[in-house]
Short mmCIF file of C-alpha atoms in Angstrom, two decimals:
data_model
loop_
_atom_site.label_atom_id
_atom_site.label_comp_id
_atom_site.label_asym_id
_atom_site.label_seq_id
_atom_site.Cartn_x
_atom_site.Cartn_y
_atom_site.Cartn_z
CA MET X 766 -0.14 0.10 0.26
CA ASN X 767 1.79 3.31 -1.26
CA ARG X 768 -1.03 5.70 -0.54
CA ALA X 769 -0.38 7.52 2.02
CA MET X 770 -3.05 8.83 4.68
CA ILE X 771 -1.68 11.86 5.77
CA GLN X 772 1.19 13.21 3.93
CA ILE X 773 3.08 15.91 5.56
CA THR X 774 5.72 18.12 3.24
CA ASN X 775 8.43 20.60 4.27
CA LEU X 776 6.75 21.52 7.31
CA SER X 777 7.97 24.22 9.53
CA LYS X 778 6.95 25.89 13.04
CA ARG X 779 8.68 28.42 15.42
CA PHE X 780 7.19 29.82 18.46
CA GLY X 781 9.44 33.35 18.72
CA ALA X 782 12.97 31.91 18.39
CA LEU X 783 12.42 28.11 18.72
CA ASN X 784 12.45 26.57 15.81
CA VAL X 785 9.93 23.57 17.00
CA LEU X 786 9.30 21.74 13.29
CA ARG X 787 12.10 22.11 10.53
CA SER X 788 11.27 21.30 7.07
CA VAL X 789 9.95 18.05 8.13
CA ASP X 790 8.13 14.87 6.38
CA LEU X 791 5.73 12.47 7.01
CA THR X 792 4.58 9.63 5.37
CA VAL X 793 2.04 8.31 7.46
CA LYS X 794 0.86 5.21 5.16
CA PRO X 795 -2.92 3.67 6.11
CA GLY X 796 -3.48 0.83 8.35
CA ARG X 797 -0.32 0.60 10.08
CA VAL X 798 1.08 1.47 13.38
CA ILE X 799 3.47 5.03 13.21
CA ALA X 800 5.75 5.01 16.91
CA ILE X 801 7.06 8.90 16.30
CA VAL X 802 10.06 9.64 18.83
CA GLY X 803 12.78 11.23 19.99
CA PRO X 804 13.38 13.11 22.94
CA ASN X 805 11.48 15.96 24.91
CA GLY X 806 11.13 19.13 23.04
CA ALA X 807 12.41 17.75 19.65
CA GLY X 808 8.82 18.62 18.41
CA LYS X 809 6.63 15.21 18.32
CA THR X 810 3.69 16.66 20.43
CA THR X 811 3.88 19.94 18.28
CA LEU X 812 3.90 17.25 14.91
CA ILE X 813 0.78 15.79 16.25
CA LYS X 814 -1.56 19.34 17.03
CA SER X 815 -0.40 20.16 13.46
CA VAL X 816 -2.09 17.69 11.90
CA LEU X 817 -5.10 18.20 14.34
CA GLY X 818 -5.51 21.76 13.76
CA LEU X 819 -4.70 22.93 16.60
CA THR X 820 -0.79 23.73 16.07
CA ARG X 821 -1.41 26.54 12.52
CA PRO X 822 1.90 25.50 10.24
CA GLY X 823 4.48 28.04 10.25
CA ALA X 824 5.10 26.88 6.39
CA GLY X 825 4.79 23.23 4.91
CA ARG X 826 1.31 21.37 3.94
CA ILE X 827 -0.28 18.25 5.30
CA THR X 828 -3.25 16.54 3.64
CA LEU X 829 -5.44 13.19 4.81
CA ASP X 830 -6.25 11.29 1.63
CA GLY X 831 -5.05 12.70 -0.63
CA VAL X 832 -7.06 16.93 1.05
CA ALA X 833 -5.09 19.43 2.10
CA ILE X 834 -6.68 20.27 6.24
CA ALA X 835 -5.59 23.72 6.05
CA ASP X 836 -9.13 26.18 5.81
CA ASP X 837 -10.96 22.64 6.63
CA ASP X 838 -12.74 21.90 10.28
CA ALA X 839 -14.99 18.67 9.16
CA TYR X 840 -11.72 16.67 8.24
CA ARG X 841 -11.57 16.08 12.36
CA ALA X 842 -13.93 14.10 11.91
CA ARG X 843 -11.89 11.55 10.66
CA ILE X 844 -9.35 11.44 14.16
CA GLY X 845 -9.16 10.51 17.34
CA TYR X 846 -7.36 12.19 18.97
CA MET X 847 -5.81 11.61 22.96
CA PRO X 848 -4.25 14.59 24.08
CA GLN X 849 -0.96 13.88 26.44
CA ILE X 850 -2.85 15.63 29.79
CA ALA X 851 -6.58 14.38 30.45
CA ARG X 852 -7.82 17.85 32.08
CA PHE X 853 -11.57 18.11 31.63
CA PRO X 854 -13.90 20.72 33.17
CA GLU X 855 -14.23 19.62 36.57
CA ASN X 856 -18.09 20.27 37.44
CA LEU X 857 -18.84 17.97 34.67
CA THR X 858 -19.50 14.49 34.52
CA GLY X 859 -17.65 11.85 31.64
CA ALA X 860 -21.04 11.50 30.66
CA GLU X 861 -21.63 14.29 29.73
CA LEU X 862 -18.01 15.48 28.64
CA ILE X 863 -19.06 12.01 25.90
CA THR X 864 -23.02 13.22 24.99
CA MET X 865 -21.02 16.88 24.29
CA LEU X 866 -18.59 14.95 21.85
CA ILE X 867 -21.26 12.85 20.65
CA ASP X 868 -23.50 16.35 19.68
CA LEU X 869 -20.29 17.41 18.96
CA ARG X 870 -20.18 15.73 15.99
CA GLY X 871 -23.71 15.18 15.07
CA ARG X 872 -23.35 11.12 15.64
CA THR X 873 -25.66 8.98 18.06
CA ALA X 874 -24.72 5.67 15.79
CA SER X 875 -22.10 2.86 15.62
CA LEU X 876 -20.18 3.67 19.28
CA ASP X 877 -17.49 1.93 19.63
CA THR X 878 -18.29 2.07 23.81
CA GLU X 879 -15.54 -1.35 24.10
CA LEU X 880 -12.92 0.97 26.20
CA ILE X 881 -15.28 1.73 28.91
CA ASP X 882 -16.54 -1.94 29.02
CA SER X 883 -13.14 -3.53 29.05
CA PHE X 884 -12.00 -0.06 32.33
CA GLY X 885 -15.37 -0.45 33.62
CA LEU X 886 -16.06 2.85 33.73
CA HIS X 887 -19.77 2.78 33.57
CA ASP X 888 -19.55 4.32 37.53
CA SER X 889 -17.10 6.76 37.18
CA LEU X 890 -18.45 8.59 33.89
CA GLU X 891 -21.18 9.58 36.40
CA GLN X 892 -19.48 11.03 39.21
CA PRO X 893 -17.86 14.97 38.29
CA LEU X 894 -14.55 15.05 36.30
CA ARG X 895 -13.15 16.24 39.35
CA VAL X 896 -13.47 13.47 41.92
CA LEU X 897 -12.17 11.04 39.34
CA SER X 898 -7.79 9.86 39.96
CA GLY X 899 -5.58 11.01 37.19
CA GLY X 900 -5.85 7.77 35.48
CA THR X 901 -9.12 7.04 35.51
CA ARG X 902 -9.49 10.28 34.04
CA GLN X 903 -6.85 9.26 31.87
CA LYS X 904 -9.34 6.81 30.79
CA VAL X 905 -11.94 8.55 30.35
CA ASN X 906 -9.55 9.92 27.62
CA ALA X 907 -8.54 6.97 26.83
CA ALA X 908 -12.77 5.74 25.74
CA MET X 909 -13.43 9.36 24.06
CA ALA X 910 -10.59 8.97 21.67
CA PHE X 911 -11.32 5.78 20.46
CA LEU X 912 -15.68 6.47 20.51
CA PHE X 913 -16.35 7.06 17.06
CA SER X 914 -14.20 4.06 15.74
CA PRO X 915 -12.44 7.31 14.05
CA ASP X 916 -10.41 6.48 10.66
CA LEU X 917 -6.66 7.46 12.14
CA LEU X 918 -5.96 7.69 15.57
CA ILE X 919 -3.21 9.94 17.45
CA LEU X 920 -2.09 9.24 20.97
CA ASP X 921 0.04 10.95 22.45
CA GLU X 922 1.00 9.39 25.21
CA PRO X 923 -1.52 6.75 25.36
CA THR X 924 0.23 4.51 28.84
CA ALA X 925 1.05 8.13 30.87
CA GLY X 926 -0.10 6.77 34.42
CA LEU X 927 -2.17 4.17 33.50
CA ASP X 928 -1.76 0.54 35.69
CA PRO X 929 0.04 -2.27 33.96
CA LEU X 930 -3.60 -3.89 33.65
CA SER X 931 -4.82 -1.42 31.77
CA SER X 932 -2.32 -0.44 29.83
CA SER X 933 -2.60 -3.86 27.92
CA VAL X 934 -5.71 -3.43 27.40
CA LEU X 935 -5.39 -0.36 25.55
CA LYS X 936 -2.41 -1.60 23.96
CA ASP X 937 -4.31 -4.45 22.41
CA LYS X 938 -6.74 -1.56 21.31
CA ILE X 939 -5.07 -0.20 19.82
CA LEU X 940 -3.33 -3.12 17.95
CA ALA X 941 -7.13 -4.44 17.26
CA GLU X 942 -8.05 -1.09 15.41
CA ARG X 943 -4.40 -1.54 13.45
CA GLY X 944 -6.31 -5.11 12.12
CA ALA X 945 -9.64 -3.44 11.36
CA GLY X 946 -7.66 -1.31 8.91
CA LYS X 947 -7.09 1.84 11.09
CA THR X 948 -4.16 4.43 11.03
CA VAL X 949 -2.33 5.26 14.37
CA MET X 950 -0.14 8.35 15.50
CA VAL X 951 1.64 7.10 18.65
CA THR X 952 3.73 9.09 20.67
CA SER X 953 5.87 7.58 23.97
CA HIS X 954 9.06 6.90 26.03
CA ILE X 955 7.95 3.88 26.59
CA MET X 956 10.39 2.40 23.66
CA ASN X 957 9.01 -1.21 24.56
CA GLU X 958 5.66 -0.30 24.41
CA LEU X 959 5.85 0.97 20.48
CA GLU X 960 8.41 -1.95 20.17
CA GLU X 961 4.88 -4.41 21.10
CA LEU X 962 2.80 -2.06 19.16
CA ALA X 963 5.05 0.51 15.79
CA ASP X 964 5.34 -1.04 12.28
CA ASP X 965 7.26 2.58 11.62
CA VAL X 966 8.92 4.96 13.60
CA GLY X 967 9.21 8.18 12.56
CA PHE X 968 12.73 9.59 15.18
CA MET X 969 12.78 13.09 15.70
CA LEU X 970 15.99 15.67 16.97
CA GLU X 971 15.81 19.32 17.62
CA GLY X 972 12.38 20.09 15.44
CA ARG X 973 14.16 17.75 12.29
CA MET X 974 13.04 14.60 11.10
CA GLU X 975 16.05 12.27 11.82
CA PHE X 976 14.68 9.00 10.55
CA VAL X 977 11.62 7.67 8.91
CA GLY X 978 10.98 3.96 7.81
CA THR X 979 10.62 0.08 9.92
CA LEU X 980 10.98 -1.09 12.99
CA ASP X 981 13.48 -3.55 11.65
CA GLU X 982 15.60 -0.68 9.24
CA LEU X 983 15.91 1.60 12.46
CA LYS X 984 17.48 -1.28 14.12
CA CYS X 985 19.13 -2.09 11.14
CA ILE X 986 20.92 0.87 10.99
CA THR X 987 22.25 1.90 14.26
CA ASN X 988 23.02 -2.14 14.78
CA GLN X 989 21.28 -2.69 17.88
CA THR X 990 18.23 -5.71 18.80
CA THR X 991 16.00 -2.82 20.98
CA LEU X 992 13.85 0.39 19.59
CA GLU X 993 15.57 1.40 22.95
CA ARG X 994 19.01 0.67 22.31
CA ALA X 995 18.77 2.08 18.99
CA VAL X 996 16.35 5.04 19.82
CA ALA X 997 19.88 6.18 22.60
CA ALA X 998 21.49 5.07 19.94
CA MET X 999 20.42 7.61 17.39
CA MET X 1000 20.44 10.08 20.44
CA THR X 1001 23.61 9.93 20.70
CA ARG X 1002 25.52 10.37 17.42
CA GLY X 1003 22.59 12.98 16.99
CA TRP X 1004 22.46 10.81 13.99
CA MET X 1005 22.27 13.35 10.31
CA GLY X 1006 21.15 12.39 7.07
CA VAL X 1007 19.51 9.71 7.05
CA ALA X 1008 15.83 10.62 5.64
CA ALA X 1009 13.75 7.67 4.40
CA MET P 56 -28.25 23.44 17.07
CA ASN P 57 -24.87 24.41 15.56
CA THR P 58 -22.03 24.46 17.54
CA LEU P 59 -21.89 27.78 18.89
CA VAL P 60 -24.06 26.57 20.93
CA LYS P 61 -23.23 23.61 21.59
CA VAL P 62 -20.45 24.34 23.16
CA LEU P 63 -22.53 26.97 25.32
CA LYS P 64 -24.44 24.39 26.90
CA TYR P 65 -21.76 21.98 27.96
CA GLN P 66 -18.82 25.55 28.79
CA ALA P 67 -22.71 27.08 30.53
CA ARG P 68 -23.55 23.32 32.67
CA ASP P 69 -19.75 23.13 34.16
CA ALA P 70 -19.41 26.90 35.09
CA VAL P 71 -22.86 27.05 36.57
CA ARG P 72 -21.77 24.47 38.80
CA SER P 73 -18.62 26.45 40.39
CA ARG P 74 -18.42 26.71 44.12
CA TRP P 75 -16.94 30.37 42.81
CA LEU P 76 -20.00 30.93 40.52
CA ILE P 77 -22.69 30.04 43.59
CA ALA P 78 -20.49 32.17 46.05
CA TYR P 79 -20.97 35.26 44.12
CA ALA P 80 -24.62 34.37 43.48
CA ILE P 81 -25.12 34.40 47.16
CA PHE P 82 -22.85 37.38 48.29
CA PHE P 83 -25.09 39.30 46.00
CA MET P 84 -27.91 37.58 47.64
CA LEU P 85 -26.90 38.55 50.79
CA VAL P 86 -25.94 42.14 50.80
CA THR P 87 -28.70 42.71 48.80
CA GLU P 88 -30.97 41.65 51.28
CA GLY P 89 -29.03 42.83 54.68
CA LEU P 90 -29.48 46.57 52.32
CA LEU P 91 -32.91 46.42 52.23
CA ARG P 92 -33.41 45.32 56.21
CA PHE P 93 -31.27 48.01 57.64
CA SER P 94 -32.34 50.68 55.59
CA GLY P 95 -36.08 49.28 55.26
CA ASP P 96 -36.85 52.04 51.71
CA PRO P 97 -35.72 49.47 48.89
CA VAL P 98 -35.04 52.71 46.46
CA LYS P 99 -31.95 53.24 49.64
CA ALA P 100 -30.94 50.06 48.85
CA GLN P 101 -30.60 50.59 45.57
CA LEU P 102 -28.23 53.35 45.93
CA SER P 103 -26.00 52.24 47.98
CA LEU P 104 -26.01 48.40 45.18
CA VAL P 105 -25.05 50.69 42.76
CA SER P 106 -21.16 51.75 44.25
CA ILE P 107 -20.28 47.40 44.73
CA VAL P 108 -22.49 46.17 40.89
CA LEU P 109 -20.00 49.09 39.32
CA PHE P 110 -16.97 48.17 42.42
CA LEU P 111 -18.20 44.03 41.92
CA VAL P 112 -19.81 42.97 38.85
CA PRO P 113 -16.40 44.05 36.83
CA LEU P 114 -14.15 42.56 39.46
CA ILE P 115 -15.55 39.68 39.30
CA ALA P 116 -16.23 38.87 35.31
CA VAL P 117 -13.28 39.98 34.46
CA VAL P 118 -10.31 37.88 36.89
CA PHE P 119 -13.35 34.43 37.86
CA GLY P 120 -13.33 34.97 33.69
CA THR P 121 -9.77 34.43 33.35
CA VAL P 122 -8.58 31.57 35.44
CA TYR P 123 -12.08 30.14 34.55
CA LEU P 124 -10.92 30.16 30.76
CA TYR P 125 -7.35 29.20 32.17
CA ASN P 126 -8.44 26.06 33.35
CA ALA P 127 -10.31 25.11 30.72
CA ARG P 128 -7.14 25.43 28.08
CA GLU P 129 -7.92 20.64 27.81
CA PHE P 130 -11.36 21.62 27.64
CA MET P 131 -10.88 23.67 24.54
CA GLU P 132 -7.65 21.58 22.48
CA LEU P 133 -10.32 18.58 23.16
CA ILE P 134 -13.74 20.51 21.40
CA LEU P 135 -11.60 21.95 18.71
CA ALA P 136 -9.17 18.48 18.10
CA GLN P 137 -13.36 18.08 16.64
CA PRO P 138 -14.58 18.44 13.67
CA VAL P 139 -15.60 22.24 14.54
CA ASN P 140 -15.47 26.19 13.74
CA ARG P 141 -13.36 28.16 16.24
CA ARG P 142 -15.46 31.15 15.34
CA GLN P 143 -18.37 29.46 16.54
CA THR P 144 -17.00 27.33 19.70
CA TYR P 145 -15.10 30.94 20.22
CA GLY P 146 -18.22 32.22 21.18
CA GLY P 147 -20.09 29.90 22.53
CA LEU P 148 -16.64 29.25 24.58
CA TYR P 149 -17.68 33.29 25.74
CA LEU P 150 -21.29 33.17 26.66
CA GLY P 151 -20.40 29.69 28.16
CA LEU P 152 -19.20 31.98 30.38
CA THR P 153 -21.00 35.04 30.25
CA LEU P 154 -24.11 33.76 31.31
CA PRO P 155 -23.05 31.83 33.62
CA LEU P 156 -22.48 35.08 35.63
CA ALA P 157 -24.92 37.00 34.44
CA LEU P 158 -27.16 34.56 35.74
CA ALA P 159 -25.60 34.51 39.42
CA PHE P 160 -25.85 38.82 39.04
CA VAL P 161 -28.87 38.27 38.24
CA ILE P 162 -30.66 35.76 41.12
CA GLY P 163 -29.00 37.32 43.69
CA LEU P 164 -29.47 40.98 43.41
CA GLY P 165 -33.49 39.88 42.01
CA ALA P 166 -34.03 37.41 44.88
CA PRO P 167 -34.47 39.46 47.65
CA PHE P 168 -36.77 42.48 45.72
CA ALA P 169 -38.92 39.81 44.00
CA MET P 170 -39.42 38.82 48.12
CA HIS P 171 -39.93 42.06 49.90
CA GLY P 172 -41.39 43.80 46.89
CA THR P 173 -41.08 47.09 45.52
CA ASP P 174 -43.37 49.90 44.10
CA ALA P 175 -43.12 50.45 40.25
CA ALA P 176 -40.71 53.19 40.24
CA GLY P 177 -38.06 50.67 42.70
CA TRP P 178 -38.64 48.33 40.57
CA ALA P 179 -38.15 50.43 37.33
CA THR P 180 -34.64 51.50 39.26
CA LEU P 181 -33.99 47.72 40.03
CA SER P 182 -34.93 46.62 36.36
CA ALA P 183 -31.16 49.33 35.32
CA LEU P 184 -29.62 48.41 38.06
CA LEU P 185 -30.22 44.72 36.81
CA LEU P 186 -29.56 45.84 32.96
CA THR P 187 -26.34 47.68 33.51
CA GLY P 188 -24.67 45.05 35.70
CA LEU P 189 -25.67 42.31 32.84
CA VAL P 190 -23.91 45.14 30.18
CA LEU P 191 -21.23 45.07 33.13
CA THR P 192 -20.67 41.38 32.75
CA CYS P 193 -21.04 41.00 29.16
CA ILE P 194 -18.18 44.01 28.36
CA PHE P 195 -15.68 42.21 31.17
CA THR P 196 -16.58 38.78 29.95
CA ALA P 197 -15.27 39.55 26.47
CA LEU P 198 -11.69 40.91 28.18
CA ALA P 199 -11.73 38.18 30.51
CA THR P 200 -12.34 35.63 27.15
CA LEU P 201 -10.21 37.94 24.99
CA ILE P 202 -7.52 38.43 27.88
CA ALA P 203 -7.56 34.16 28.49
CA VAL P 204 -7.09 33.06 24.46
CA LYS P 205 -3.81 36.56 24.10
CA CYS P 206 -1.84 36.12 26.90
CA GLU P 207 0.18 32.15 27.30
CA ASP P 208 1.53 33.04 30.67
CA ARG P 209 -1.97 32.42 33.01
CA MET P 210 -0.16 34.66 35.99
CA ARG P 211 0.70 36.96 32.51
CA GLY P 212 -2.97 37.05 32.24
CA LEU P 213 -4.98 37.25 35.71
CA GLY P 214 -2.41 39.75 35.90
CA ALA P 215 -3.22 41.27 33.05
CA ALA P 216 -7.24 40.88 33.82
CA ILE P 217 -6.02 43.27 37.50
CA ALA P 218 -4.58 45.49 35.69
CA VAL P 219 -7.70 46.14 33.31
CA TRP P 220 -10.20 46.21 35.58
CA LEU P 221 -7.67 49.00 38.69
CA LEU P 222 -7.23 51.14 34.82
CA LEU P 223 -11.36 51.12 34.43
CA THR P 224 -12.31 51.36 38.22
CA VAL P 225 -9.47 53.52 39.53
CA VAL P 226 -7.35 54.60 37.16
CA TYR P 227 -8.96 56.18 34.17
CA ASP P 228 -11.01 58.46 36.50
CA GLY P 229 -7.91 59.64 37.98
CA PHE P 230 -7.21 60.64 34.86
CA VAL P 231 -9.98 62.21 34.23
CA LEU P 232 -10.57 64.36 36.93
CA LEU P 233 -6.71 65.57 36.12
CA ILE P 234 -7.99 66.91 32.98
CA LEU P 235 -10.97 68.68 34.84
CA ALA P 236 -8.68 70.39 37.47
CA ALA P 237 -5.98 71.22 34.66
CA PHE P 238 -8.10 72.94 32.24
CA SER P 239 -11.59 74.05 34.45
CA ASP P 240 -11.05 77.45 33.42
CA TYR P 241 -12.88 75.90 30.08
CA PRO P 242 -16.54 74.85 29.60
CA LEU P 243 -16.01 71.18 30.18
CA GLU P 244 -19.37 69.68 29.99
CA HIS P 245 -19.17 67.94 26.17
CA ALA P 246 -15.31 66.85 26.74
CA THR P 247 -16.47 65.10 30.30
CA LEU P 248 -19.31 63.39 28.85
CA ALA P 249 -16.90 62.40 25.61
CA LEU P 250 -13.93 61.36 28.26
CA MET P 251 -16.73 59.39 29.76
CA MET P 252 -17.14 57.11 26.67
CA GLY P 253 -14.25 56.08 26.32
CA ASN P 254 -14.83 54.14 30.07
CA PRO P 255 -18.26 51.49 30.51
CA ILE P 256 -18.09 51.93 34.05
CA ASP P 257 -18.72 55.86 34.22
CA ILE P 258 -20.82 55.61 32.31
CA ALA P 259 -22.76 52.82 33.94
CA ARG P 260 -22.65 55.02 36.40
CA VAL P 261 -23.54 57.94 34.83
CA VAL P 262 -26.60 56.15 33.33
CA LEU P 263 -27.01 55.05 36.66
CA LEU P 264 -27.40 57.76 39.22
CA LEU P 265 -29.25 60.02 37.06
CA GLN P 266 -32.13 57.38 37.07
CA PHE P 267 -32.17 58.20 40.84
CA ASP P 268 -31.85 61.96 40.34
CA GLY P 269 -28.42 62.23 41.18
CA ALA P 270 -28.13 64.43 38.28
CA ALA P 271 -29.08 66.97 41.44
CA MET P 272 -26.41 66.97 43.14
CA MET P 273 -24.09 67.24 40.24
CA GLY P 274 -24.50 71.37 39.81
CA TYR P 275 -24.55 72.43 35.74
CA THR P 276 -22.51 68.85 34.40
CA GLY P 277 -25.16 66.58 36.63
CA ALA P 278 -27.71 69.25 34.31
CA VAL P 279 -25.99 68.72 31.08
CA PHE P 280 -25.87 65.06 31.25
CA LEU P 281 -29.28 64.83 32.27
CA LYS P 282 -30.32 67.18 28.97
CA PHE P 283 -28.05 64.16 26.68
CA PHE P 284 -29.02 60.67 27.86
CA ALA P 285 -32.68 61.88 27.38
CA GLY P 286 -32.32 62.75 24.89
CA ALA P 287 -32.61 60.74 21.61
CA SER P 288 -29.07 60.72 20.25
CA GLY P 289 -27.90 60.40 24.18
CA VAL P 290 -29.11 57.21 24.59
CA VAL P 291 -27.98 56.09 20.75
CA VAL P 292 -24.63 56.92 21.58
CA THR P 293 -24.60 55.31 24.83
CA VAL P 294 -26.27 52.27 23.40
CA ALA P 295 -23.20 52.71 20.77
CA ALA P 296 -20.49 53.04 23.04
CA LEU P 297 -21.20 50.36 25.49
CA THR P 298 -21.46 47.74 22.11
CA LEU P 299 -18.16 48.77 21.08
CA TRP P 300 -17.31 48.05 24.88
CA ILE P 301 -19.14 43.93 23.65
CA ALA P 302 -17.96 43.85 20.62
CA THR P 303 -14.94 45.05 19.35
CA PRO P 304 -12.83 42.73 22.71
CA VAL P 305 -15.38 39.79 21.31
CA VAL P 306 -13.71 40.62 17.69
CA LEU P 307 -10.20 40.97 18.65
CA GLY P 308 -10.45 37.82 20.45
CA VAL P 309 -12.24 35.75 17.46
CA HIS P 310 -9.13 37.33 15.26
CA VAL P 311 -6.40 35.59 18.49
CA PHE P 312 -7.89 32.67 18.17
CA GLN P 313 -8.76 31.47 14.67
CA ARG P 314 -4.54 32.17 14.78
CA LYS P 315 -4.12 30.35 17.80
CA ASP P 316 -1.60 27.35 18.16
CA PHE P 317 -2.77 24.97 21.07
#
């Protein structure tokens, strides 16, 4: 499959004097899981937010199935987003928040409530979000991202703050969605986890996409046997010039 | 139902449950009830309420609004990650903040009067007081929304909110007095009118005092004001000035919000 789900071309973004993204090119292929890795401040979250239209690109172009996302809002109906920080209006309940999303998307049919069931969220959803623990809020956050069976899932540090059991449940869900032909963009600092999930890796450093390729290609190129070692090797060498 | 109404609905639902908002309504209720009991005269109570409304409504609207919207930052991100339009989302966020504050104010001030009752003139002045408070709420939540989307840093934003309030409550009047003192040899009635339009709290104050026959205490300037506000052109200018005070921050806010990076 050579058709691109997301095509990012020459994407740049500055925040003041800081070049957060420098001419990033990335192709996300449909039906695959791509992990975006790199040290803190490499631009991973900014890249993700650019795809969502939350951050406006300084230069460059992003297309979803060949259609430019600029000046369009409707394309986000195809995306499920799980942000890094799960802070919600504290006086609303999870159920109200979910109703809001359904309202905003104008959809009632075919909701994927599997995560609500497997996380056992039914009781928590009736309580104000302020009384829920950080982990439970993160589960609500995850359940909302998967709720509309989106074609593209964008998950920013999805397992941060989750216990091992919930983390496994979420990873199984990600793999199941991939099996169903969905595309996933995921960031994480837990390399073992990405090794389980990802087909492709995009390695970012200081706003540049230094490497894009399959997991095996990255290991091969760095002469390492695990993703963690391979990424560490990339980071220490300040790898230059290998763009797929 | 469009995005604006949907965002408004859920944000307002969250805000009306906020403890600070409930405390705001209860505070106005207690003060109004207390003034009614101690003075025993609804009109005297309303005159005392004028100062409290002019002082407190802008302060609470701009400070509570700014803090509330900084806390709603991730909520905004969640909404904007959906297939929604930013312009409408901004409108929903603004009104979802304004309506609960307006509701708390009207209930807080209105309920004690509704219980005690007053005469026709009392109802008229109460309506003027409520309407003025509502307009000030709309203006200062518009400023709060603008500040919250414009300043990335929440401490700077909170500082800006307090600065705006101080400027319009204290500094501006000091500045006007300085001008009046410096040019006291000249007829300044019309200049004063013009300067007043630059500050919504001043507009509100004069409009309210004129309702209570306060113009008699303001000498010749008061007579000029009374003549101005009684005329059709005065009403048009006042309504236009207040509308501008709401529309300008909203339009600027939408502009900033559409280009904002989250």
